[in-house]
């Protein structure tokens, strides 16, 4: 982006952004959009004052008036404007350990092993703080405003990880909204430490989480998990069916349990990969139950593409993602998010939600049409994690916006858009990414 023309924003608080293409699905206005492009974009002018959006008007019918003529204007020349992103499923405590703990074979089990060994050997408050902070710097610079992260909470780890998280949550207040989810396997809640973890999760304003697997004790684990959540009025955020086994039907079991408990909190199920390799009858039954139970789904396409269907020296035949289109068609809320970043579960990434959207479009064909898929990284996750004022553009909302050069989706998704401008409360932020060498001393 030619930042020259933005220099005006450094000095003033009242200005117009003109000729901005906005995905109509992200726009909350009090007027009907007169026209949109084939891809669902509309050309609007946005008036910002004191950090707040005070007017959105359709560009082609927006005539100059004496009141607006003296207000500085930045002509975006058709570049897209999005609200800041919401990354609703991450693992910030594991981030950036790749160089010291790579995944030896690229499999899910390889990731579990390498992740556990890394935690045992290296994780202390400083190590977690520095890697987590690095991740937050990347997220913020790329234009994210809210992040939910799962945090490993086994044994003694719980005190270190959650304390570091709370420190960073405070330090980043006003810049990033951070939500913690307790991450343990489902059996952990059956022991006393599991109950303590539920109490601790309540104390820190977190969400109760677990990785769940098909096994003979699953019903027992779910019974306990729902009871603990209900007693404390906690929401649930679960890892379910992150595999390609058609017999893996944890999502179905969670839905059954939610209905039998008449659970009124929010339930998010992440991954749900195996749904894509099940029979039509099974899929139909699961979707019906998921809808009835009010469960929402978050898909993690980059991580799934990486780990699923991995067999040494074989070409993967399956993209690893869940049935995004079918879930949405059933009226179930569907979001996509980053998941892991430069760790054994996903060896790449930079906490850039535009990359997540870009990859999701390619992996899951979210482009024919784009429709309201831009909501999957903005408005939908904002609603699902209880932040209904973010992830959208509307009058009275903070001017937390990302300005891209790409005018249509082909331009937006064909170049990395590293020259994007990020506005927070109407002011340009520094989008310089942290240097990788900041972490070097953790790997000596
Ligand atoms: N995809 C993942 C599953 C479990 N733990 C992780 O860190 N990531």
GROMACS .gro file of C-alpha atoms and ligand atoms in nm:
model
  452
    1UNK     CA    1   0.000   0.000   0.000
    2UNK     CA    2   0.126   0.347  -0.075
    3UNK     CA    3   0.144   0.468   0.280
    4UNK     CA    4   0.206   0.826   0.167
    5UNK     CA    5  -0.164   0.888   0.120
    6UNK     CA    6  -0.231   0.752   0.468
    7UNK     CA    7  -0.003   1.004   0.635
    8UNK     CA    8  -0.311   1.218   0.688
    9UNK     CA    9  -0.449   0.963   0.935
   10UNK     CA   10  -0.153   1.012   1.163
   11UNK     CA   11  -0.259   1.371   1.227
   12UNK     CA   12  -0.635   1.378   1.217
   13UNK     CA   13  -0.920   1.180   1.359
   14UNK     CA   14  -1.201   1.274   1.120
   15UNK     CA   15  -1.173   1.147   0.764
   16UNK     CA   16  -1.334   0.950   0.483
   17UNK     CA   17  -1.215   0.623   0.335
   18UNK     CA   18  -1.355   0.635  -0.017
   19UNK     CA   19  -1.411   0.370  -0.282
   20UNK     CA   20  -1.367   0.069  -0.059
   21UNK     CA   21  -1.488  -0.273  -0.173
   22UNK     CA   22  -1.644  -0.447   0.126
   23UNK     CA   23  -1.787  -0.798   0.137
   24UNK     CA   24  -2.158  -0.723   0.173
   25UNK     CA   25  -2.193  -1.003   0.428
   26UNK     CA   26  -1.967  -0.807   0.666
   27UNK     CA   27  -2.153  -0.482   0.633
   28UNK     CA   28  -2.421  -0.379   0.879
   29UNK     CA   29  -2.592  -0.071   0.740
   30UNK     CA   30  -2.929   0.090   0.768
   31UNK     CA   31  -2.967   0.111   0.390
   32UNK     CA   32  -3.010  -0.156   0.127
   33UNK     CA   33  -2.697  -0.200  -0.081
   34UNK     CA   34  -2.803  -0.092  -0.430
   35UNK     CA   35  -2.563  -0.322  -0.609
   36UNK     CA   36  -2.282  -0.566  -0.557
   37UNK     CA   37  -2.027  -0.743  -0.771
   38UNK     CA   38  -2.060  -1.105  -0.879
   39UNK     CA   39  -1.835  -1.190  -0.582
   40UNK     CA   40  -2.057  -1.013  -0.326
   41UNK     CA   41  -1.854  -0.695  -0.287
   42UNK     CA   42  -2.002  -0.347  -0.267
   43UNK     CA   43  -1.830  -0.014  -0.319
   44UNK     CA   44  -1.875   0.215  -0.018
   45UNK     CA   45  -1.737   0.527   0.145
   46UNK     CA   46  -1.674   0.515   0.520
   47UNK     CA   47  -1.665   0.818   0.748
   48UNK     CA   48  -1.453   0.777   1.057
   49UNK     CA   49  -1.445   1.016   1.351
   50UNK     CA   50  -1.262   0.975   1.682
   51UNK     CA   51  -1.192   0.612   1.605
   52UNK     CA   52  -1.553   0.519   1.531
   53UNK     CA   53  -1.733   0.450   1.203
   54UNK     CA   54  -2.000   0.719   1.184
   55UNK     CA   55  -2.127   0.677   0.831
   56UNK     CA   56  -2.121   0.418   0.553
   57UNK     CA   57  -2.261   0.523   0.216
   58UNK     CA   58  -2.277   0.365  -0.126
   59UNK     CA   59  -1.994   0.528  -0.324
   60UNK     CA   60  -2.169   0.573  -0.656
   61UNK     CA   61  -2.457   0.771  -0.509
   62UNK     CA   62  -2.242   0.962  -0.262
   63UNK     CA   63  -2.235   1.316  -0.388
   64UNK     CA   64  -2.006   1.580  -0.240
   65UNK     CA   65  -2.185   1.811   0.003
   66UNK     CA   66  -2.067   2.125   0.181
   67UNK     CA   67  -2.042   1.935   0.511
   68UNK     CA   68  -1.819   1.662   0.374
   69UNK     CA   69  -1.604   1.861   0.133
   70UNK     CA   70  -1.360   1.984   0.393
   71UNK     CA   71  -1.302   1.648   0.552
   72UNK     CA   72  -0.981   1.476   0.442
   73UNK     CA   73  -1.033   1.181   0.211
   74UNK     CA   74  -0.830   0.875   0.137
   75UNK     CA   75  -0.919   0.717  -0.196
   76UNK     CA   76  -0.878   0.340  -0.167
   77UNK     CA   77  -0.938   0.300  -0.542
   78UNK     CA   78  -1.151  -0.009  -0.498
   79UNK     CA   79  -0.921  -0.192  -0.252
   80UNK     CA   80  -1.103  -0.424  -0.011
   81UNK     CA   81  -1.174  -0.324   0.346
   82UNK     CA   82  -1.242  -0.596   0.602
   83UNK     CA   83  -1.310  -0.577   0.974
   84UNK     CA   84  -1.025  -0.707   1.191
   85UNK     CA   85  -1.005  -1.084   1.209
   86UNK     CA   86  -1.114  -1.323   1.482
   87UNK     CA   87  -0.892  -1.631   1.518
   88UNK     CA   88  -1.106  -1.861   1.728
   89UNK     CA   89  -0.894  -2.175   1.753
   90UNK     CA   90  -0.518  -2.152   1.813
   91UNK     CA   91  -0.250  -2.317   2.026
   92UNK     CA   92  -0.029  -2.025   2.119
   93UNK     CA   93   0.159  -2.214   2.393
   94UNK     CA   94   0.299  -2.463   2.140
   95UNK     CA   95   0.383  -2.206   1.873
   96UNK     CA   96   0.723  -2.171   1.706
   97UNK     CA   97   0.891  -2.481   1.852
   98UNK     CA   98   0.944  -2.634   1.507
   99UNK     CA   99   1.320  -2.573   1.491
  100UNK     CA  100   1.386  -2.767   1.810
  101UNK     CA  101   1.097  -3.016   1.791
  102UNK     CA  102   0.992  -3.097   1.437
  103UNK     CA  103   0.739  -3.367   1.360
  104UNK     CA  104   0.944  -3.673   1.266
  105UNK     CA  105   0.693  -3.823   1.020
  106UNK     CA  106   0.428  -3.554   0.971
  107UNK     CA  107   0.154  -3.763   1.135
  108UNK     CA  108  -0.091  -3.677   1.413
  109UNK     CA  109   0.081  -3.922   1.649
  110UNK     CA  110   0.418  -3.778   1.552
  111UNK     CA  111   0.282  -3.436   1.649
  112UNK     CA  112   0.151  -3.559   1.985
  113UNK     CA  113   0.487  -3.720   2.067
  114UNK     CA  114   0.704  -3.427   1.963
  115UNK     CA  115   0.473  -3.177   2.135
  116UNK     CA  116   0.473  -3.370   2.463
  117UNK     CA  117   0.850  -3.416   2.457
  118UNK     CA  118   0.904  -3.047   2.390
  119UNK     CA  119   0.679  -2.948   2.680
  120UNK     CA  120   0.856  -3.181   2.919
  121UNK     CA  121   1.202  -3.067   2.821
  122UNK     CA  122   1.170  -2.695   2.758
  123UNK     CA  123   0.849  -2.538   2.885
  124UNK     CA  124   0.898  -2.287   3.161
  125UNK     CA  125   0.740  -1.945   3.210
  126UNK     CA  126   0.999  -1.760   3.003
  127UNK     CA  127   0.995  -2.007   2.715
  128UNK     CA  128   0.615  -2.001   2.690
  129UNK     CA  129   0.595  -1.625   2.735
  130UNK     CA  130   0.841  -1.547   2.457
  131UNK     CA  131   0.686  -1.781   2.201
  132UNK     CA  132   0.332  -1.679   2.288
  133UNK     CA  133   0.422  -1.311   2.272
  134UNK     CA  134   0.583  -1.369   1.931
  135UNK     CA  135   0.256  -1.521   1.810
  136UNK     CA  136   0.055  -1.227   1.944
  137UNK     CA  137   0.283  -0.979   1.769
  138UNK     CA  138   0.228  -1.161   1.439
  139UNK     CA  139  -0.149  -1.182   1.488
  140UNK     CA  140  -0.182  -0.815   1.576
  141UNK     CA  141   0.032  -0.699   1.285
  142UNK     CA  142  -0.171  -0.909   1.039
  143UNK     CA  143  -0.495  -0.747   1.160
  144UNK     CA  144  -0.642  -0.985   1.417
  145UNK     CA  145  -0.839  -0.842   1.708
  146UNK     CA  146  -0.951  -1.146   1.908
  147UNK     CA  147  -0.792  -1.486   1.966
  148UNK     CA  148  -0.907  -1.795   2.148
  149UNK     CA  149  -0.622  -2.027   2.240
  150UNK     CA  150  -0.616  -2.378   2.379
  151UNK     CA  151  -0.354  -2.416   2.652
  152UNK     CA  152  -0.201  -2.743   2.769
  153UNK     CA  153  -0.325  -2.791   3.125
  154UNK     CA  154  -0.196  -3.134   3.237
  155UNK     CA  155  -0.047  -3.159   3.587
  156UNK     CA  156   0.189  -2.882   3.690
  157UNK     CA  157   0.178  -2.733   3.342
  158UNK     CA  158  -0.151  -2.570   3.427
  159UNK     CA  159   0.003  -2.317   3.666
  160UNK     CA  160   0.282  -2.211   3.435
  161UNK     CA  161   0.080  -2.189   3.115
  162UNK     CA  162  -0.225  -2.015   3.257
  163UNK     CA  163  -0.016  -1.763   3.452
  164UNK     CA  164   0.183  -1.668   3.144
  165UNK     CA  165  -0.141  -1.643   2.950
  166UNK     CA  166  -0.293  -1.411   3.209
  167UNK     CA  167   0.015  -1.189   3.209
  168UNK     CA  168  -0.002  -1.154   2.832
  169UNK     CA  169  -0.378  -1.106   2.841
  170UNK     CA  170  -0.322  -0.801   3.063
  171UNK     CA  171  -0.027  -0.669   2.865
  172UNK     CA  172  -0.219  -0.685   2.538
  173UNK     CA  173  -0.546  -0.544   2.673
  174UNK     CA  174  -0.688  -0.290   2.429
  175UNK     CA  175  -0.500  -0.447   2.139
  176UNK     CA  176  -0.601  -0.814   2.146
  177UNK     CA  177  -0.891  -0.984   2.320
  178UNK     CA  178  -0.757  -1.318   2.443
  179UNK     CA  179  -0.963  -1.616   2.559
  180UNK     CA  180  -0.817  -1.932   2.719
  181UNK     CA  181  -0.943  -2.289   2.675
  182UNK     CA  182  -0.817  -2.566   2.903
  183UNK     CA  183  -0.664  -2.844   2.695
  184UNK     CA  184  -0.635  -3.198   2.832
  185UNK     CA  185  -0.756  -3.538   2.713
  186UNK     CA  186  -1.112  -3.636   2.809
  187UNK     CA  187  -1.002  -3.886   3.077
  188UNK     CA  188  -0.834  -3.608   3.278
  189UNK     CA  189  -1.169  -3.475   3.399
  190UNK     CA  190  -1.240  -3.809   3.567
  191UNK     CA  191  -0.966  -3.752   3.825
  192UNK     CA  192  -0.955  -3.496   4.105
  193UNK     CA  193  -0.711  -3.275   3.914
  194UNK     CA  194  -0.973  -3.250   3.640
  195UNK     CA  195  -1.227  -3.101   3.878
  196UNK     CA  196  -0.964  -2.856   4.001
  197UNK     CA  197  -0.894  -2.764   3.641
  198UNK     CA  198  -1.263  -2.689   3.585
  199UNK     CA  199  -1.255  -2.461   3.892
  200UNK     CA  200  -0.942  -2.290   3.768
  201UNK     CA  201  -1.096  -2.246   3.422
  202UNK     CA  202  -1.392  -2.072   3.585
  203UNK     CA  203  -1.156  -1.852   3.791
  204UNK     CA  204  -0.977  -1.720   3.488
  205UNK     CA  205  -1.288  -1.668   3.277
  206UNK     CA  206  -1.196  -1.953   3.044
  207UNK     CA  207  -1.370  -2.219   2.842
  208UNK     CA  208  -1.363  -2.588   2.930
  209UNK     CA  209  -1.182  -2.788   2.662
  210UNK     CA  210  -1.066  -3.139   2.584
  211UNK     CA  211  -0.931  -3.360   2.308
  212UNK     CA  212  -1.177  -3.648   2.277
  213UNK     CA  213  -1.118  -3.989   2.122
  214UNK     CA  214  -1.347  -4.283   2.051
  215UNK     CA  215  -1.300  -4.538   2.329
  216UNK     CA  216  -1.509  -4.748   2.564
  217UNK     CA  217  -1.495  -4.478   2.831
  218UNK     CA  218  -1.604  -4.187   2.609
  219UNK     CA  219  -1.959  -4.179   2.742
  220UNK     CA  220  -1.831  -4.160   3.096
  221UNK     CA  221  -1.588  -3.881   3.004
  222UNK     CA  222  -1.858  -3.681   2.829
  223UNK     CA  223  -2.096  -3.728   3.119
  224UNK     CA  224  -1.833  -3.585   3.354
  225UNK     CA  225  -1.734  -3.303   3.118
  226UNK     CA  226  -2.091  -3.184   3.074
  227UNK     CA  227  -2.159  -3.207   3.450
  228UNK     CA  228  -1.848  -3.004   3.534
  229UNK     CA  229  -1.937  -2.743   3.272
  230UNK     CA  230  -2.302  -2.723   3.379
  231UNK     CA  231  -2.221  -2.684   3.751
  232UNK     CA  232  -1.991  -2.391   3.669
  233UNK     CA  233  -2.183  -2.250   3.372
  234UNK     CA  234  -1.881  -2.291   3.150
  235UNK     CA  235  -1.890  -2.308   2.771
  236UNK     CA  236  -1.725  -2.601   2.596
  237UNK     CA  237  -1.468  -2.602   2.317
  238UNK     CA  238  -1.373  -2.955   2.214
  239UNK     CA  239  -1.135  -3.126   1.974
  240UNK     CA  240  -1.339  -3.395   1.802
  241UNK     CA  241  -1.264  -3.653   1.533
  242UNK     CA  242  -0.933  -3.514   1.411
  243UNK     CA  243  -0.869  -3.824   1.203
  244UNK     CA  244  -0.978  -4.003   0.887
  245UNK     CA  245  -1.139  -4.302   1.057
  246UNK     CA  246  -1.504  -4.346   0.950
  247UNK     CA  247  -1.573  -4.511   1.285
  248UNK     CA  248  -1.475  -4.196   1.472
  249UNK     CA  249  -1.808  -4.040   1.569
  250UNK     CA  250  -1.724  -3.829   1.871
  251UNK     CA  251  -1.915  -3.533   1.727
  252UNK     CA  252  -2.231  -3.743   1.722
  253UNK     CA  253  -2.171  -3.851   2.082
  254UNK     CA  254  -2.113  -3.493   2.198
  255UNK     CA  255  -2.440  -3.389   2.034
  256UNK     CA  256  -2.628  -3.674   2.201
  257UNK     CA  257  -2.485  -3.581   2.539
  258UNK     CA  258  -2.559  -3.209   2.496
  259UNK     CA  259  -2.922  -3.292   2.420
  260UNK     CA  260  -2.960  -3.534   2.710
  261UNK     CA  261  -2.810  -3.275   2.948
  262UNK     CA  262  -3.021  -2.995   2.798
  263UNK     CA  263  -2.694  -2.806   2.798
  264UNK     CA  264  -2.753  -2.434   2.755
  265UNK     CA  265  -2.393  -2.313   2.724
  266UNK     CA  266  -2.214  -2.271   2.394
  267UNK     CA  267  -2.051  -2.579   2.243
  268UNK     CA  268  -1.782  -2.556   1.977
  269UNK     CA  269  -1.645  -2.869   1.815
  270UNK     CA  270  -1.316  -2.832   1.631
  271UNK     CA  271  -1.180  -3.038   1.339
  272UNK     CA  272  -1.455  -3.300   1.282
  273UNK     CA  273  -1.243  -3.439   0.995
  274UNK     CA  274  -1.382  -3.793   0.998
  275UNK     CA  275  -1.730  -3.663   0.914
  276UNK     CA  276  -1.600  -3.626   0.558
  277UNK     CA  277  -1.527  -3.999   0.523
  278UNK     CA  278  -1.853  -4.133   0.666
  279UNK     CA  279  -2.160  -4.267   0.487
  280UNK     CA  280  -2.440  -4.036   0.383
  281UNK     CA  281  -2.670  -4.194   0.644
  282UNK     CA  282  -2.418  -4.131   0.920
  283UNK     CA  283  -2.352  -3.777   0.803
  284UNK     CA  284  -2.723  -3.698   0.782
  285UNK     CA  285  -2.784  -3.832   1.134
  286UNK     CA  286  -2.488  -3.638   1.277
  287UNK     CA  287  -2.579  -3.307   1.111
  288UNK     CA  288  -2.936  -3.335   1.236
  289UNK     CA  289  -2.822  -3.397   1.591
  290UNK     CA  290  -2.552  -3.128   1.582
  291UNK     CA  291  -2.811  -2.876   1.468
  292UNK     CA  292  -3.056  -2.983   1.736
  293UNK     CA  293  -2.786  -2.959   2.003
  294UNK     CA  294  -2.689  -2.607   1.887
  295UNK     CA  295  -2.326  -2.707   1.835
  296UNK     CA  296  -2.108  -2.487   1.613
  297UNK     CA  297  -1.809  -2.609   1.417
  298UNK     CA  298  -1.463  -2.467   1.368
  299UNK     CA  299  -1.255  -2.617   1.089
  300UNK     CA  300  -0.877  -2.589   1.082
  301UNK     CA  301  -0.800  -2.644   0.715
  302UNK     CA  302  -0.425  -2.574   0.713
  303UNK     CA  303  -0.349  -2.816   0.996
  304UNK     CA  304  -0.587  -3.079   0.857
  305UNK     CA  305  -0.431  -3.059   0.512
  306UNK     CA  306  -0.094  -3.111   0.678
  307UNK     CA  307  -0.167  -3.398   0.918
  308UNK     CA  308  -0.457  -3.591   0.767
  309UNK     CA  309  -0.408  -3.870   0.517
  310UNK     CA  310  -0.032  -3.864   0.579
  311UNK     CA  311   0.139  -4.194   0.494
  312UNK     CA  312   0.507  -4.219   0.433
  313UNK     CA  313   0.592  -4.201   0.062
  314UNK     CA  314   0.227  -4.190  -0.038
  315UNK     CA  315   0.045  -3.907  -0.207
  316UNK     CA  316  -0.247  -3.783   0.004
  317UNK     CA  317  -0.586  -3.839  -0.162
  318UNK     CA  318  -0.800  -3.643   0.082
  319UNK     CA  319  -0.774  -3.279   0.186
  320UNK     CA  320  -0.852  -3.356   0.549
  321UNK     CA  321  -1.124  -3.099   0.612
  322UNK     CA  322  -1.473  -3.152   0.744
  323UNK     CA  323  -1.797  -3.102   0.548
  324UNK     CA  324  -1.796  -2.722   0.559
  325UNK     CA  325  -2.060  -2.672   0.289
  326UNK     CA  326  -2.293  -2.942   0.414
  327UNK     CA  327  -2.276  -2.818   0.773
  328UNK     CA  328  -2.352  -2.463   0.662
  329UNK     CA  329  -2.639  -2.579   0.443
  330UNK     CA  330  -2.789  -2.748   0.749
  331UNK     CA  331  -2.789  -2.408   0.926
  332UNK     CA  332  -2.495  -2.494   1.153
  333UNK     CA  333  -2.249  -2.210   1.219
  334UNK     CA  334  -1.911  -2.278   1.061
  335UNK     CA  335  -1.589  -2.087   1.123
  336UNK     CA  336  -1.232  -2.147   1.011
  337UNK     CA  337  -0.920  -2.067   1.212
  338UNK     CA  338  -0.541  -2.101   1.226
  339UNK     CA  339  -0.486  -2.386   1.471
  340UNK     CA  340  -0.115  -2.455   1.527
  341UNK     CA  341   0.168  -2.242   1.400
  342UNK     CA  342   0.524  -2.364   1.332
  343UNK     CA  343   0.498  -2.659   1.566
  344UNK     CA  344   0.474  -3.038   1.517
  345UNK     CA  345   0.099  -3.016   1.438
  346UNK     CA  346   0.160  -2.769   1.155
  347UNK     CA  347   0.510  -2.683   1.044
  348UNK     CA  348   0.422  -2.348   0.884
  349UNK     CA  349   0.207  -2.041   0.936
  350UNK     CA  350   0.239  -1.688   1.064
  351UNK     CA  351  -0.088  -1.625   1.250
  352UNK     CA  352  -0.221  -1.453   0.939
  353UNK     CA  353  -0.595  -1.510   0.915
  354UNK     CA  354  -0.591  -1.390   0.555
  355UNK     CA  355  -0.369  -1.690   0.480
  356UNK     CA  356  -0.618  -1.912   0.664
  357UNK     CA  357  -0.902  -1.773   0.453
  358UNK     CA  358  -0.694  -1.798   0.135
  359UNK     CA  359  -0.600  -2.161   0.202
  360UNK     CA  360  -0.955  -2.248   0.309
  361UNK     CA  361  -1.092  -2.110  -0.016
  362UNK     CA  362  -0.858  -2.337  -0.211
  363UNK     CA  363  -0.887  -2.646   0.008
  364UNK     CA  364  -1.265  -2.641   0.058
  365UNK     CA  365  -1.380  -2.453  -0.254
  366UNK     CA  366  -1.529  -2.157  -0.072
  367UNK     CA  367  -1.525  -1.953  -0.393
  368UNK     CA  368  -1.819  -2.071  -0.600
  369UNK     CA  369  -1.967  -1.845  -0.478
  370UNK     CA  370  -1.772  -1.665  -0.207
  371UNK     CA  371  -2.113  -1.574  -0.066
  372UNK     CA  372  -2.087  -1.519   0.306
  373UNK     CA  373  -1.769  -1.726   0.355
  374UNK     CA  374  -1.574  -1.410   0.457
  375UNK     CA  375  -1.787  -1.431   0.775
  376UNK     CA  376  -1.604  -1.756   0.864
  377UNK     CA  377  -1.296  -1.563   0.982
  378UNK     CA  378  -1.473  -1.251   1.115
  379UNK     CA  379  -1.838  -1.225   1.211
  380UNK     CA  380  -1.917  -1.592   1.273
  381UNK     CA  381  -1.625  -1.663   1.510
  382UNK     CA  382  -1.690  -1.329   1.684
  383UNK     CA  383  -2.048  -1.438   1.752
  384UNK     CA  384  -1.939  -1.786   1.856
  385UNK     CA  385  -1.690  -1.662   2.114
  386UNK     CA  386  -1.927  -1.403   2.256
  387UNK     CA  387  -1.800  -1.084   2.089
  388UNK     CA  388  -2.097  -0.974   1.881
  389UNK     CA  389  -1.964  -0.625   1.813
  390UNK     CA  390  -1.653  -0.729   1.631
  391UNK     CA  391  -1.580  -0.895   1.299
  392UNK     CA  392  -1.817  -0.666   1.109
  393UNK     CA  393  -1.838  -0.314   0.972
  394UNK     CA  394  -2.116  -0.087   1.085
  395UNK     CA  395  -2.209   0.255   1.215
  396UNK     CA  396  -2.114   0.310   1.577
  397UNK     CA  397  -1.855   0.031   1.573
  398UNK     CA  398  -1.483   0.099   1.627
  399UNK     CA  399  -1.286   0.161   1.309
  400UNK     CA  400  -1.085  -0.161   1.348
  401UNK     CA  401  -1.029  -0.230   0.982
  402UNK     CA  402  -0.787  -0.393   0.740
  403UNK     CA  403  -0.728  -0.213   0.413
  404UNK     CA  404  -0.607  -0.437   0.131
  405UNK     CA  405  -0.484  -0.342  -0.213
  406UNK     CA  406  -0.666  -0.638  -0.369
  407UNK     CA  407  -0.989  -0.502  -0.520
  408UNK     CA  408  -1.160  -0.833  -0.591
  409UNK     CA  409  -1.103  -1.185  -0.460
  410UNK     CA  410  -0.867  -1.282  -0.739
  411UNK     CA  411  -0.639  -0.990  -0.651
  412UNK     CA  412  -0.685  -1.033  -0.276
  413UNK     CA  413  -0.597  -1.402  -0.274
  414UNK     CA  414  -0.329  -1.408  -0.542
  415UNK     CA  415  -0.074  -1.191  -0.363
  416UNK     CA  416   0.011  -1.216   0.007
  417UNK     CA  417  -0.122  -0.863   0.088
  418UNK     CA  418   0.172  -0.800   0.317
  419UNK     CA  419   0.134  -0.432   0.235
  420UNK     CA  420  -0.206  -0.417   0.405
  421UNK     CA  421  -0.285  -0.121   0.632
  422UNK     CA  422  -0.436  -0.203   0.970
  423UNK     CA  423  -0.644   0.057   1.152
  424UNK     CA  424  -0.726   0.022   1.517
  425UNK     CA  425  -0.970   0.284   1.648
  426UNK     CA  426  -0.916   0.464   1.321
  427UNK     CA  427  -0.539   0.495   1.364
  428UNK     CA  428  -0.274   0.316   1.161
  429UNK     CA  429  -0.080   0.059   1.361
  430UNK     CA  430   0.275  -0.059   1.300
  431UNK     CA  431   0.245  -0.379   1.099
  432UNK     CA  432   0.611  -0.473   1.120
  433UNK     CA  433   0.637  -0.844   1.196
  434UNK     CA  434   0.865  -0.967   1.477
  435UNK     CA  435   1.203  -1.087   1.356
  436UNK     CA  436   1.252  -1.465   1.380
  437UNK     CA  437   1.585  -1.405   1.555
  438UNK     CA  438   1.392  -1.278   1.861
  439UNK     CA  439   1.344  -1.644   1.949
  440UNK     CA  440   1.696  -1.769   1.867
  441UNK     CA  441   1.811  -1.794   2.227
  442UNK     CA  442   1.530  -2.043   2.299
  443UNK     CA  443   1.683  -2.285   2.053
  444UNK     CA  444   2.048  -2.283   2.155
  445LIG     N1  445  -0.459  -3.010   1.607
  445LIG     C1  446  -0.420  -3.023   1.736
  445LIG     C2  447  -0.469  -3.122   1.820
  445LIG     C3  448  -0.425  -3.128   1.948
  445LIG     N2  449  -0.335  -3.041   1.993
  445LIG     C4  450  -0.287  -2.946   1.912
  445LIG     O1  451  -0.202  -2.865   1.951
  445LIG     N3  452  -0.330  -2.939   1.784
   0.00000   0.00000   0.00000
